[in-house]
Coordinates of C-alpha atoms and ligand atoms in Angstrom, one line a residue:
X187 CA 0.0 0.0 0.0
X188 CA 1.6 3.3 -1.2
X189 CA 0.8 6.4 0.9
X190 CA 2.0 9.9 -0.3
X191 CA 1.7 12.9 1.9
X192 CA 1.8 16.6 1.0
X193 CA 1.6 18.8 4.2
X194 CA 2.9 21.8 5.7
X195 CA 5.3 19.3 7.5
X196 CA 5.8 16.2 5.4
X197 CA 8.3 14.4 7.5
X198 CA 6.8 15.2 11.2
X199 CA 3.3 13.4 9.2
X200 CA 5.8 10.7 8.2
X201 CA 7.4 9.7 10.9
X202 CA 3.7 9.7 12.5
X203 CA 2.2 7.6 10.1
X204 CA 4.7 5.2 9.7
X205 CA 4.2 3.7 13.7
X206 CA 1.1 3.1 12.9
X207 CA 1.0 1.7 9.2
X208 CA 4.1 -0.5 9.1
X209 CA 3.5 -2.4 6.3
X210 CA 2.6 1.0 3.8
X211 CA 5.5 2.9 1.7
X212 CA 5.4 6.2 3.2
X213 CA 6.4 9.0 0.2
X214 CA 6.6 12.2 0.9
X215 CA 5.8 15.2 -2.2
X216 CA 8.9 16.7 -1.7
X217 CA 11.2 13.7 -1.1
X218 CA 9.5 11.5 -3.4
X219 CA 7.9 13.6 -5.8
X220 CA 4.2 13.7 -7.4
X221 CA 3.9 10.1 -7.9
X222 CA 0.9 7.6 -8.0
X223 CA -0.6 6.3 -4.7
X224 CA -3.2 4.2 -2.8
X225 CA -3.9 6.8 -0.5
X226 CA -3.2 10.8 -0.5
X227 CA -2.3 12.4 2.9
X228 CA -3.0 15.8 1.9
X229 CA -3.3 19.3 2.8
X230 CA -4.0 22.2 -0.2
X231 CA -2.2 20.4 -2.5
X232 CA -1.9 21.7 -5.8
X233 CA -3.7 20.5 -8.7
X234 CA -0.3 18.2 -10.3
X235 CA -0.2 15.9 -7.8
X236 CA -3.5 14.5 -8.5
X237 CA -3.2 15.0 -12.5
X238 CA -0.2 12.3 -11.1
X239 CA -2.6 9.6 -10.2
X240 CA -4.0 6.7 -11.6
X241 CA -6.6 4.4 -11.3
X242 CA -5.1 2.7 -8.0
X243 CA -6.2 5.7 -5.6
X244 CA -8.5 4.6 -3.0
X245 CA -9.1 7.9 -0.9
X246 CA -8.2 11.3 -0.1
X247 CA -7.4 12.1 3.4
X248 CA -7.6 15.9 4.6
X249 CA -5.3 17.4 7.0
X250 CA -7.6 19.5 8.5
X251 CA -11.3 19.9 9.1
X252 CA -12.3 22.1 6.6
X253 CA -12.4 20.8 2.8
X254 CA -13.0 24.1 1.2
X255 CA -9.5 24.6 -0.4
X256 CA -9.6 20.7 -1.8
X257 CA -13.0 20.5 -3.0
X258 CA -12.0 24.0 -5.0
X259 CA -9.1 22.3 -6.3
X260 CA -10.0 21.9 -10.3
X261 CA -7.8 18.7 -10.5
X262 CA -9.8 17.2 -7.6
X263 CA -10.8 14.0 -9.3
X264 CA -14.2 12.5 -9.3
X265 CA -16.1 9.9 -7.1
X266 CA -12.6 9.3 -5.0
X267 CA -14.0 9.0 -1.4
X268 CA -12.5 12.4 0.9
X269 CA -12.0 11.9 4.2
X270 CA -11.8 14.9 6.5
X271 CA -10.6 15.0 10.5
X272 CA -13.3 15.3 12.7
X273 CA -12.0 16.8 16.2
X274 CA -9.0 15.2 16.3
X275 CA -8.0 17.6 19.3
X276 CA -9.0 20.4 17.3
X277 CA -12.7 21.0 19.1
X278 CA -10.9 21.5 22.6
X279 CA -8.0 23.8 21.1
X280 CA -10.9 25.1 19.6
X281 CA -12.7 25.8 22.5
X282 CA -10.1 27.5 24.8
X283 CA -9.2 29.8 21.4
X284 CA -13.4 30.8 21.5
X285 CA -13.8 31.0 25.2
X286 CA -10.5 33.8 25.5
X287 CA -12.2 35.1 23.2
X288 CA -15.8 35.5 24.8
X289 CA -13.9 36.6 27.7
X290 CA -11.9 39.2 26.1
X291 CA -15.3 40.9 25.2
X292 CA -17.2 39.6 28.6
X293 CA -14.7 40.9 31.2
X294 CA -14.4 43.8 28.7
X295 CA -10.8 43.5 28.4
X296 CA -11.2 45.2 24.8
X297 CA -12.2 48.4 26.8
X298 CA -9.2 48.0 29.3
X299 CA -6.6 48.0 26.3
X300 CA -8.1 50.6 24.6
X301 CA -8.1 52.3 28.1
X302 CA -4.5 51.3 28.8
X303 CA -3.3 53.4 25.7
X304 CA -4.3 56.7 27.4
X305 CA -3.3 55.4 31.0
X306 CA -6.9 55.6 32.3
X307 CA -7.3 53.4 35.4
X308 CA -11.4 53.1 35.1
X309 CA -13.4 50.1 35.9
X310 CA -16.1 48.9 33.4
X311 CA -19.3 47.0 35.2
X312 CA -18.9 43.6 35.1
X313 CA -22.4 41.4 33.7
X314 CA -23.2 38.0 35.6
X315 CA -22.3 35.4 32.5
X316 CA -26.2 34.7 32.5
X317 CA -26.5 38.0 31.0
X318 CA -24.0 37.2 28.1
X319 CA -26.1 34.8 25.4
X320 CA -23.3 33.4 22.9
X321 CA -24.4 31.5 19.6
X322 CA -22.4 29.3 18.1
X323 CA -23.5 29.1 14.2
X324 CA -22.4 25.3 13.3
X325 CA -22.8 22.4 15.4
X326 CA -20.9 19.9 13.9
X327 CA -17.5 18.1 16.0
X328 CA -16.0 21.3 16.5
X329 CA -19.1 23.8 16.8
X330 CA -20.6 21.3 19.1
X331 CA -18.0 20.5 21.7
X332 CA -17.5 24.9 21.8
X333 CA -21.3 25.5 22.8
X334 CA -21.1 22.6 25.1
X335 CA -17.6 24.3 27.0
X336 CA -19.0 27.5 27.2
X337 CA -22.6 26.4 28.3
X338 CA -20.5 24.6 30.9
X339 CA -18.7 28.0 31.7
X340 CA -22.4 29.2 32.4
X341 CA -23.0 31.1 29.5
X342 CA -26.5 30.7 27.8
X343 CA -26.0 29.2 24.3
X344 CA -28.0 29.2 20.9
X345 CA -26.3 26.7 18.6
X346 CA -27.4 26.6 14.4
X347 CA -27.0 24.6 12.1
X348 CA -28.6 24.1 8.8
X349 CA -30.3 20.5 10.0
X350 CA -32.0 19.8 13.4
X351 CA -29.8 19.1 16.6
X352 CA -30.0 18.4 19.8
X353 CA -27.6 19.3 21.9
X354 CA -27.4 19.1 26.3
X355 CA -27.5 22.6 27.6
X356 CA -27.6 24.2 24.3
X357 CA -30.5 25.4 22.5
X358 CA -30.6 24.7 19.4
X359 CA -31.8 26.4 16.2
X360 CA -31.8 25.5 12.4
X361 CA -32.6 26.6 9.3
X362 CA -33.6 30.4 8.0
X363 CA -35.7 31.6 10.9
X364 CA -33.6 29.9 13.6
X365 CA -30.7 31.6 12.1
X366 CA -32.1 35.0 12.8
X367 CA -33.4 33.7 16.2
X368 CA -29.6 33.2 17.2
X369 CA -28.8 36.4 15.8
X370 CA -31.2 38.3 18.0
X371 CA -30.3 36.6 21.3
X372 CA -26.4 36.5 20.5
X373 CA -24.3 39.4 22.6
X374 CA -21.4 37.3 20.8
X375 CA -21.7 35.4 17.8
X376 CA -18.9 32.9 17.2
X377 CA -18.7 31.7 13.1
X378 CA -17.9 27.6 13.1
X379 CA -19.4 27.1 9.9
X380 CA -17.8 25.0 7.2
X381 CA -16.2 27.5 4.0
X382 CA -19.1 26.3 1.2
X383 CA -21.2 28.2 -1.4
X384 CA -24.3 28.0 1.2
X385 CA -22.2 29.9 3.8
X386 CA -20.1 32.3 1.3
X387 CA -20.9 36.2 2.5
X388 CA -23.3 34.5 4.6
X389 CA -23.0 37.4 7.7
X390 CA -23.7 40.3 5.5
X391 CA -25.0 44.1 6.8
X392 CA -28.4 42.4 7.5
X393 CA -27.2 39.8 9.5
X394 CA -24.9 41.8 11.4
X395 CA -27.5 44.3 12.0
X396 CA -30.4 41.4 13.1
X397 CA -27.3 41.3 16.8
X398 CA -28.3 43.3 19.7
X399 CA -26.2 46.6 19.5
X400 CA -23.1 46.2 21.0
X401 CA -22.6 42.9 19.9
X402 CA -19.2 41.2 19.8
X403 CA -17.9 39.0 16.9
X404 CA -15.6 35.9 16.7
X405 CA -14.7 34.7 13.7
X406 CA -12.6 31.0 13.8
X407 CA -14.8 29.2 11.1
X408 CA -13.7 30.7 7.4
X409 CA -13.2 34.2 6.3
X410 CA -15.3 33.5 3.0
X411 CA -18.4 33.8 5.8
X412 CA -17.9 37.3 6.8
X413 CA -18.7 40.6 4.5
X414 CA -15.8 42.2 5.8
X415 CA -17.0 45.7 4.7
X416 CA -20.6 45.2 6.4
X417 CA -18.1 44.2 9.3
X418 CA -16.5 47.3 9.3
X419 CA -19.3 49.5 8.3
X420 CA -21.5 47.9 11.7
X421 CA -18.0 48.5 14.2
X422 CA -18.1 52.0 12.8
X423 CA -21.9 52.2 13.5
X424 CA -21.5 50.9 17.1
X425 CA -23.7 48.0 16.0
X426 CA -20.7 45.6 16.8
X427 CA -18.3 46.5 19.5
X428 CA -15.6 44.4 18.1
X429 CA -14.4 41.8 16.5
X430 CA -11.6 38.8 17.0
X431 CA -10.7 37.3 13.6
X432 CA -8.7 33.9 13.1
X433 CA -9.4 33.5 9.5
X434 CA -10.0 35.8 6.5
X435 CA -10.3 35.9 2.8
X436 CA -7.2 36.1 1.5
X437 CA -4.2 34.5 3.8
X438 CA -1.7 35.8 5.1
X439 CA -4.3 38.5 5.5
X440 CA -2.7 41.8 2.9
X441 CA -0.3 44.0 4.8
X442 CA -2.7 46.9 3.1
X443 CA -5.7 45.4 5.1
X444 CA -7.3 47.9 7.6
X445 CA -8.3 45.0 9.3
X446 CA -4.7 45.3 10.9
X447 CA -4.9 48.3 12.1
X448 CA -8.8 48.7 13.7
X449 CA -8.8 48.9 17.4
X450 CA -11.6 47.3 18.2
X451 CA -10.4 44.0 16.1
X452 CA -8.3 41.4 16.9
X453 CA -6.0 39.6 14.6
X454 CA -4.6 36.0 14.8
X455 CA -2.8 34.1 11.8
X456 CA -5.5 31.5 11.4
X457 CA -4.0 29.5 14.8
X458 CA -7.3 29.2 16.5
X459 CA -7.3 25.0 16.3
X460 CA -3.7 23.6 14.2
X461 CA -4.2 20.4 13.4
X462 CA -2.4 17.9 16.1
X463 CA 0.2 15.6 15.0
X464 CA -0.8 12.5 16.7
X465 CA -4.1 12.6 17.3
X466 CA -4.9 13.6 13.6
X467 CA -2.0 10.4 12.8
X468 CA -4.1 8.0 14.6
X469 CA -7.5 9.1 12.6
X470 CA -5.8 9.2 9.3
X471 CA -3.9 5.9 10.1
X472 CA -7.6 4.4 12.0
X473 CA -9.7 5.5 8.6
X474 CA -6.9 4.0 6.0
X475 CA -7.0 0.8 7.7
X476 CA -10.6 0.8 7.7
X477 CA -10.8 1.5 3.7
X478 CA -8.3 -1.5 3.8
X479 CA -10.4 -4.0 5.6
X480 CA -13.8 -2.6 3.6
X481 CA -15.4 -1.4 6.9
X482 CA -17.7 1.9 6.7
X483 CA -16.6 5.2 6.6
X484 CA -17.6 8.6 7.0
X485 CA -16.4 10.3 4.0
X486 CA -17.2 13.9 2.9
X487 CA -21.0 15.0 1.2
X488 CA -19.2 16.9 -1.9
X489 CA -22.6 18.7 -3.0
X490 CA -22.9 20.0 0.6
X491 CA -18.9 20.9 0.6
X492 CA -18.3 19.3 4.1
Ligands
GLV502 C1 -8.2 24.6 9.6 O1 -8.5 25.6 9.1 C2 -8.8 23.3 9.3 O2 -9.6 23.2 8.4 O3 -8.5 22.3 10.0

């Protein structure tokens, strides 16, 4: 069984995969070159090392959760099954990356740093948590294991997603009309959604405006979700009093970006949940040998795009 990787850290995956698939030849893209495989270990590759393969290729395994870049990929080929991670780690890096974040705008530790730059020692009231409804738009293994963590912190949670859920301690919402019910209730709306052409410029002016004023925004899902003028235009407003921003259109995010630059937004280099080594080695490794042994798998919808 021939296995060739493409990541951001081909050997680190190698050395990874080969504890726990002894009997496989391990290649690597940049020792081994685009070369014909049972099994691709991939992360945006580009569109030559599929044109590379031939009929022998059995699946495509994703190194991370979100498919978007590979299902846009025009070489992608047809009717291979596409494996992506599900949690793998990711949902609880996930969570502690959302819940800073709730508490950044919560304890109002936005205000403090803008405070801080004019030396002003002034304390802002502090709300009981129950007073701080989140929603968590997309409830699948990351979304779900957030709006459990911070329902757990005490903070009442509206979860959507675009089919029915049900969730402990969460209430859950779905389709159009639930959407805009989580959007009322949300005094922070967190962005988990998968990047696909249902949730492109999904939060647009009218979504944005449908938040109570003063509304926070974390964005850790995909920047193809968020209108990032309608973004700017509602901080301006005072209809959103800030943002935190993991992901964006265009990455690296342009140096010319006023994104960088906005006080009230927060800026991280997409870092909110990094794939872990080993757990992600033991799905990867868990679903090959499964494809091997003919047992079911839980491979990607491509119509839906996750
Ligand atoms: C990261 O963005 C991922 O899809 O895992």
């Amino acid at each position: 069984m021939r296995v060739l990787i493409h990541g951001p850290d081909n050997h680190h995956w190698r050395e990874a995969l080969k504890t726990r698939l002894p009997n496989a030849t391990l290649l690597t893209s940049d020792d081994d070159g685009e070369q014909p495989a049972d099994y691709l270990v991939v992360w945006k590759p580009p569109a030559s090392l599929f044109n590379a393969q031939d009929h022998r290729l059995k699946a495509i395994l994703n190194l991370g959760a979100g498919v978007d870049a590979l299902l846009a990929n025009p070489a992608l080929p047809r009717g291979v099954p596409i494996l992506k991670l599900r949690d793998a780690g990711m949902a609880d890096t996930m969570a502690d990356y959302v819940h800073y974040g709730v508490l950044h705008f919560h304890r109002n530790f936005d205000t403090y740093l803008a405070q801080e730059q004019h030396s002003s020692w002034q304390e802002q009231l502090l709300e009981a948590k129950s007073a701080w409804p989140v929603g968590v738009l997309g409830l699948g293994a990351i979304g779900r294991h957030v709006a459990g963590h911070l329902a757990a912190q005490g903070y009442p949670v509206h979860g959507w997603s675009r089919s029915p859920k049900v969730l402990d301690n969460v209430r859950c919402h779905h389709g159009d009309d639930g959407l805009d019910d989580v959007l009322s209730h949300a005094r922070i709306l967190i962005n988990l959604l998968p990047g696909t052409s249902a949730t492109q410029g999904l939060l647009d002016a009218q979504k944005l405006d449908r938040l109570p004023r003063g509304a926070a925004l974390i964005n850790p899902g995909r920047g193809s979700t968020l209108d990032i003028d309608a973004l700017l235009t509602a901080i301006e407003s005072g209809q959103l009093r800030g943002a935190l921003l993991d992901v964006f259109p265009e990455e690296p995010l342009p140096q010319d970006s006023p994104l960088w630059t906005h006080p009230r937004i927060r800026i991280t280099p997409h870092i909110a949940a990094p794939t872990p080594v080993e757990q992600a080695a033991d799905q990867i490794a868990g679903n090959i040998l499964r494809l091997e042994r003919g047992d079911a798998i839980e491979a990607v919808q491509v119509e839906a795009g996750y």
